Amino acid sequence: MFVTLEGMEGSGKSTLLKGLNQRFQAAGRTVTLTREPGASSIGANLRAMLLSTRSTLANETELFLFLADRAQHMTEIIRPALQAGHVVLCDRFADSTLVYQGYGRGFDRRLLATLNDVAVSGLWPDTTLILDLPPEEGLRRALQRNNTSGQSDDEGRFEAETLAFHTRIREGFLELARQHPQRCVVLDATRQPEQLLDDAWAVLCSRAAFQKQD
Ligand code: T5A
């Protein structure tokens, strides 16, 4: 089972992934917990380049670095884990490129879909959970977390974008969910962490049961 979590900064993806990891493990499943950007052997360098406020990247450079990170991530981590029968839980994936580089930066979305197809080499998630909340609340949470953890300069390049940018990101994810209703499920990320975990777990259990019946 390949599950991705998407949504804006501070929507609670990392927090939810930890909870889902525990629930899958308690259910006896082996889990590979991973994220984009940054999980592969070259990922740490790419992540630093992509997220540091000290980076001045052309939009085209940013796009190709995210795609390079994904291609390596698929080859080194995701595909082998799925072949070994693991549940793969991934914090952000190809939909982030469609939304951030498409709705955010303005690249043609059909072109991005084609580039993503190359990067994922035909392997798309079974389920994508999209955590939805007002951009003001997501940014408030993310900035508070970055300030507490001292990440403001190292990883704050996207948080530093305008509210208009983040509003387009929210709308982009909701549009994507409408376009892919079989794969994407929108969850209300304003709910408390435990409630959100229950919501997400219920979705994944019902889908697993459905897959077994097929
Ligand atoms: N990007 C990424 C692209 O532009 N294109 C791409 O192709 C890809 C893959 C990655 C950035 O790169 C961009 C998008 C991103 O801007 P990142 O550092 O990986 O950045 O960070 P994000 O994925 O944005 O995630 P964040 O770490 O900012 O936020 P999370 O994981 O969504 O939120 P989380 O769990 O860390 O929670 C944030 C704070 O809120 C609290 C937590 O305790 C924490 O303090 N919280 C809640 N509070 C109330 N209610 C809840 N339900 C809560 N859940 C968590």
Short mmCIF file of C-alpha atoms and ligand atoms in Angstrom, two decimals:
data_model
loop_
_atom_site.label_atom_id
_atom_site.label_comp_id
_atom_site.label_asym_id
_atom_site.label_seq_id
_atom_site.Cartn_x
_atom_site.Cartn_y
_atom_site.Cartn_z
CA MET A 1 0.00 0.00 0.00
CA PHE A 2 1.40 3.37 -1.06
CA VAL A 3 -0.04 6.37 0.80
CA THR A 4 0.96 10.00 0.35
CA LEU A 5 0.10 12.99 2.51
CA GLU A 6 -0.29 16.41 0.94
CA GLY A 7 -1.32 19.87 2.02
CA MET A 8 0.12 23.25 2.77
CA GLU A 9 2.87 24.06 5.28
CA GLY A 10 1.77 23.41 8.86
CA SER A 11 -1.26 21.34 7.87
CA GLY A 12 -0.06 18.55 10.17
CA LYS A 13 1.33 16.00 7.71
CA SER A 14 4.39 15.03 9.76
CA THR A 15 2.33 14.74 12.94
CA LEU A 16 -0.29 12.58 11.20
CA LEU A 17 2.36 10.34 9.59
CA LYS A 18 3.81 9.48 12.99
CA GLY A 19 0.36 8.47 14.25
CA LEU A 20 -0.40 6.41 11.14
CA ASN A 21 2.98 4.71 11.41
CA GLN A 22 2.12 3.60 14.96
CA ARG A 23 -1.30 2.33 13.93
CA PHE A 24 0.02 0.33 10.98
CA GLN A 25 2.77 -1.17 13.14
CA ALA A 26 0.25 -2.08 15.84
CA ALA A 27 -1.73 -3.82 13.07
CA GLY A 28 1.36 -5.91 12.29
CA ARG A 29 2.44 -4.14 9.10
CA THR A 30 5.99 -3.15 8.23
CA VAL A 31 6.11 0.54 7.37
CA THR A 32 8.54 2.61 5.35
CA LEU A 33 8.15 6.21 6.49
CA THR A 34 9.59 8.66 4.01
CA ARG A 35 9.30 12.20 2.67
CA GLU A 36 10.04 14.60 -0.16
CA PRO A 37 12.26 16.35 -0.64
CA GLY A 38 15.27 14.76 0.99
CA ALA A 39 14.95 11.02 1.67
CA SER A 40 17.43 9.49 -0.79
CA SER A 41 21.23 9.37 -0.58
CA ILE A 42 21.47 12.66 -2.52
CA GLY A 43 18.28 14.02 -0.97
CA ALA A 44 19.80 15.89 1.96
CA ASN A 45 21.83 18.09 -0.38
CA LEU A 46 18.84 18.68 -2.65
CA ARG A 47 16.61 19.49 0.33
CA ALA A 48 19.09 22.04 1.66
CA MET A 49 19.27 23.72 -1.75
CA LEU A 50 15.50 23.71 -2.19
CA LEU A 51 14.36 24.90 1.24
CA SER A 52 17.02 27.30 2.52
CA THR A 53 16.06 30.97 2.52
CA ARG A 54 19.68 31.56 1.41
CA SER A 55 19.00 29.80 -1.94
CA THR A 56 18.14 32.01 -4.89
CA LEU A 57 16.82 29.45 -7.35
CA ALA A 58 15.33 30.09 -10.76
CA ASN A 59 11.85 28.54 -10.90
CA GLU A 60 13.09 26.10 -13.56
CA THR A 61 15.98 25.01 -11.33
CA GLU A 62 13.59 24.48 -8.42
CA LEU A 63 11.31 22.34 -10.61
CA PHE A 64 14.08 20.08 -11.87
CA LEU A 65 15.60 19.65 -8.41
CA PHE A 66 12.24 18.46 -7.03
CA LEU A 67 11.89 16.05 -9.97
CA ALA A 68 15.47 14.77 -9.55
CA ASP A 69 14.83 14.22 -5.85
CA ARG A 70 11.66 12.24 -6.70
CA ALA A 71 13.28 10.05 -9.36
CA GLN A 72 16.06 9.05 -6.96
CA HIS A 73 13.57 8.55 -4.11
CA MET A 74 11.47 6.19 -6.27
CA THR A 75 14.49 4.14 -7.29
CA GLU A 76 16.24 3.92 -3.93
CA ILE A 77 13.40 3.82 -1.43
CA ILE A 78 9.76 3.68 -2.56
CA ARG A 79 9.84 1.00 -5.25
CA PRO A 80 12.04 -1.43 -3.23
CA ALA A 81 9.87 -0.94 -0.12
CA LEU A 82 6.66 -1.69 -2.04
CA GLN A 83 8.28 -4.73 -3.65
CA ALA A 84 9.18 -5.95 -0.13
CA GLY A 85 5.50 -5.67 0.86
CA HIS A 86 5.86 -2.63 3.12
CA VAL A 87 3.24 0.04 3.65
CA VAL A 88 4.88 3.21 2.30
CA LEU A 89 3.81 6.43 4.02
CA CYS A 90 5.25 9.44 2.22
CA ASP A 91 5.16 13.07 3.40
CA ARG A 92 4.58 14.94 0.08
CA PHE A 93 4.99 13.49 -3.40
CA ALA A 94 4.26 14.32 -7.02
CA ASP A 95 1.07 16.27 -6.25
CA SER A 96 3.21 18.86 -4.47
CA THR A 97 4.96 19.55 -7.78
CA LEU A 98 1.65 19.90 -9.62
CA VAL A 99 0.39 22.31 -7.00
CA TYR A 100 3.45 24.33 -5.90
CA GLN A 101 5.19 24.56 -9.26
CA GLY A 102 1.87 24.65 -11.18
CA TYR A 103 -0.62 26.72 -9.16
CA GLY A 104 2.16 28.41 -7.19
CA ARG A 105 4.86 29.19 -9.77
CA GLY A 106 2.68 29.09 -12.90
CA PHE A 107 4.19 26.21 -14.89
CA ASP A 108 1.87 24.50 -17.36
CA ARG A 109 0.12 21.72 -15.47
CA ARG A 110 -0.01 19.29 -18.40
CA LEU A 111 3.75 19.67 -18.77
CA LEU A 112 4.18 19.02 -15.03
CA ALA A 113 2.01 15.89 -15.26
CA THR A 114 4.26 14.58 -18.04
CA LEU A 115 7.44 15.36 -16.11
CA ASN A 116 5.98 13.72 -13.00
CA ASP A 117 5.19 10.59 -15.04
CA VAL A 118 8.88 10.36 -15.93
CA ALA A 119 9.97 10.90 -12.31
CA VAL A 120 7.57 8.31 -10.80
CA SER A 121 8.00 5.86 -13.71
CA GLY A 122 4.37 4.76 -13.65
CA LEU A 123 4.04 4.19 -9.91
CA TRP A 124 1.36 6.43 -8.35
CA PRO A 125 0.01 6.28 -4.78
CA ASP A 126 -3.02 4.11 -3.97
CA THR A 127 -4.34 6.83 -1.68
CA THR A 128 -3.49 10.50 -1.22
CA LEU A 129 -4.72 12.24 1.92
CA ILE A 130 -4.99 15.99 1.42
CA LEU A 131 -4.96 17.95 4.67
CA ASP A 132 -7.01 21.08 4.17
CA LEU A 133 -7.03 24.18 6.36
CA PRO A 134 -7.08 27.98 5.92
CA PRO A 135 -3.63 29.21 4.80
CA GLU A 136 -3.40 31.71 7.66
CA GLU A 137 -3.67 28.86 10.19
CA GLY A 138 -1.17 26.63 8.37
CA LEU A 139 1.38 29.42 8.16
CA ARG A 140 0.87 30.33 11.82
CA ARG A 141 1.57 26.74 12.87
CA ALA A 142 4.56 26.32 10.52
CA LEU A 143 6.22 29.60 11.51
CA GLN A 144 5.71 28.88 15.21
CA ARG A 145 7.24 25.42 14.74
CA ASN A 146 10.19 26.80 12.70
CA ASN A 147 10.92 29.48 15.29
CA THR A 148 10.81 26.96 18.13
CA SER A 149 13.07 24.49 16.31
CA GLY A 150 15.40 27.17 14.84
CA GLN A 151 14.55 26.12 11.25
CA SER A 152 13.57 29.60 9.99
CA ASP A 153 16.61 30.13 7.74
CA ASP A 154 17.42 26.50 6.92
CA GLU A 155 13.96 25.44 5.76
CA GLY A 156 11.78 28.54 5.50
CA ARG A 157 11.91 29.42 1.78
CA PHE A 158 8.30 28.42 1.01
CA GLU A 159 6.87 29.68 4.29
CA ALA A 160 8.28 33.09 3.27
CA GLU A 161 5.99 33.19 0.19
CA THR A 162 2.96 35.53 0.22
CA LEU A 163 -0.49 34.69 1.56
CA ALA A 164 -1.76 34.90 -2.05
CA PHE A 165 0.73 32.15 -3.00
CA HIS A 166 -0.45 29.92 -0.16
CA THR A 167 -4.10 30.58 -1.04
CA ARG A 168 -3.38 29.33 -4.58
CA ILE A 169 -1.73 26.24 -3.04
CA ARG A 170 -4.86 25.45 -1.03
CA GLU A 171 -7.09 25.92 -4.07
CA GLY A 172 -4.71 23.81 -6.16
CA PHE A 173 -4.91 20.85 -3.78
CA LEU A 174 -8.72 21.06 -3.64
CA GLU A 175 -8.89 21.18 -7.45
CA LEU A 176 -6.56 18.19 -7.66
CA ALA A 177 -8.85 16.25 -5.30
CA ARG A 178 -11.80 17.02 -7.58
CA GLN A 179 -9.82 15.78 -10.59
CA HIS A 180 -8.75 12.52 -8.90
CA PRO A 181 -11.66 11.49 -6.66
CA GLN A 182 -10.67 7.80 -6.65
CA ARG A 183 -7.18 8.47 -5.30
CA CYS A 184 -7.50 11.68 -3.26
CA VAL A 185 -9.40 12.20 0.00
CA VAL A 186 -9.64 15.65 1.59
CA LEU A 187 -9.46 15.76 5.40
CA ASP A 188 -10.32 18.66 7.68
CA ALA A 189 -6.90 19.58 9.15
CA THR A 190 -8.35 22.07 11.64
CA ARG A 191 -9.39 19.09 13.78
CA GLN A 192 -7.29 18.08 16.79
CA PRO A 193 -4.38 15.71 16.00
CA GLU A 194 -6.08 12.62 17.53
CA GLN A 195 -9.34 13.32 15.67
CA LEU A 196 -7.46 13.82 12.41
CA LEU A 197 -5.63 10.54 12.99
CA ASP A 198 -8.96 8.74 13.54
CA ASP A 199 -10.35 10.28 10.33
CA ALA A 200 -7.29 9.27 8.30
CA TRP A 201 -7.17 5.77 9.77
CA ALA A 202 -10.87 5.22 8.99
CA VAL A 203 -10.25 6.20 5.35
CA LEU A 204 -7.24 3.90 5.01
CA CYS A 205 -8.99 0.94 6.70
CA SER A 206 -12.06 1.27 4.49
CA ARG A 207 -9.85 1.40 1.38
CA ALA A 208 -7.80 -1.59 2.49
CA ALA A 209 -11.01 -3.57 3.03
CA PHE A 210 -12.27 -2.52 -0.39
CA GLN A 211 -9.00 -3.57 -2.05
CA LYS A 212 -9.25 -7.02 -0.40
CA GLN A 213 -12.76 -7.52 -1.85
CA ASP A 214 -11.58 -6.71 -5.41
N1 T5A B 1 7.57 21.42 -2.35
C1 T5A B 1 7.72 20.09 -2.07
C2 T5A B 1 7.40 21.88 -3.67
O1 T5A B 1 7.33 23.09 -3.91
N2 T5A B 1 7.34 20.96 -4.69
C3 T5A B 1 7.50 19.61 -4.45
O2 T5A B 1 7.45 18.82 -5.43
C4 T5A B 1 7.70 19.16 -3.11
C5 T5A B 1 7.85 17.70 -2.81
C6 T5A B 1 8.77 21.14 1.77
C7 T5A B 1 8.48 22.34 0.90
O3 T5A B 1 8.76 22.03 -0.44
C8 T5A B 1 7.67 22.40 -1.25
C9 T5A B 1 6.46 22.40 -0.37
C10 T5A B 1 7.01 22.77 0.99
O4 T5A B 1 6.97 24.16 1.12
P1 T5A B 1 8.93 20.69 4.34
O5 T5A B 1 9.95 21.27 5.24
O6 T5A B 1 9.06 19.27 3.97
O7 T5A B 1 8.80 21.58 3.04
O8 T5A B 1 7.65 21.01 5.10
P2 T5A B 1 6.15 20.76 4.80
O9 T5A B 1 5.94 19.54 4.01
O10 T5A B 1 5.53 22.00 4.31
O11 T5A B 1 5.58 20.43 6.19
P3 T5A B 1 5.71 21.20 7.50
O12 T5A B 1 6.78 20.47 8.24
O13 T5A B 1 5.83 22.67 7.39
O14 T5A B 1 4.30 20.98 8.11
P4 T5A B 1 3.49 19.69 8.38
O15 T5A B 1 4.32 18.45 8.38
O16 T5A B 1 2.30 19.69 7.51
O17 T5A B 1 2.99 19.98 9.85
P5 T5A B 1 3.55 19.42 11.24
O18 T5A B 1 2.98 18.10 11.51
O19 T5A B 1 5.01 19.60 11.32
O20 T5A B 1 2.84 20.46 12.22
C11 T5A B 1 3.18 21.83 12.24
C12 T5A B 1 2.88 22.38 13.65
O21 T5A B 1 1.47 22.30 13.87
C13 T5A B 1 1.19 21.45 14.99
C14 T5A B 1 2.46 20.64 15.24
O22 T5A B 1 2.60 20.31 16.60
C15 T5A B 1 3.54 21.57 14.76
O23 T5A B 1 3.92 22.46 15.77
N3 T5A B 1 0.06 20.60 14.59
C16 T5A B 1 -1.22 20.83 14.91
N4 T5A B 1 -1.81 21.80 15.64
C17 T5A B 1 -3.17 21.74 15.76
N5 T5A B 1 -3.94 20.79 15.20
C18 T5A B 1 -3.40 19.78 14.48
N6 T5A B 1 -4.17 18.83 13.93
C19 T5A B 1 -1.97 19.79 14.31
N7 T5A B 1 -1.12 18.98 13.64
C20 T5A B 1 0.11 19.48 13.81
#
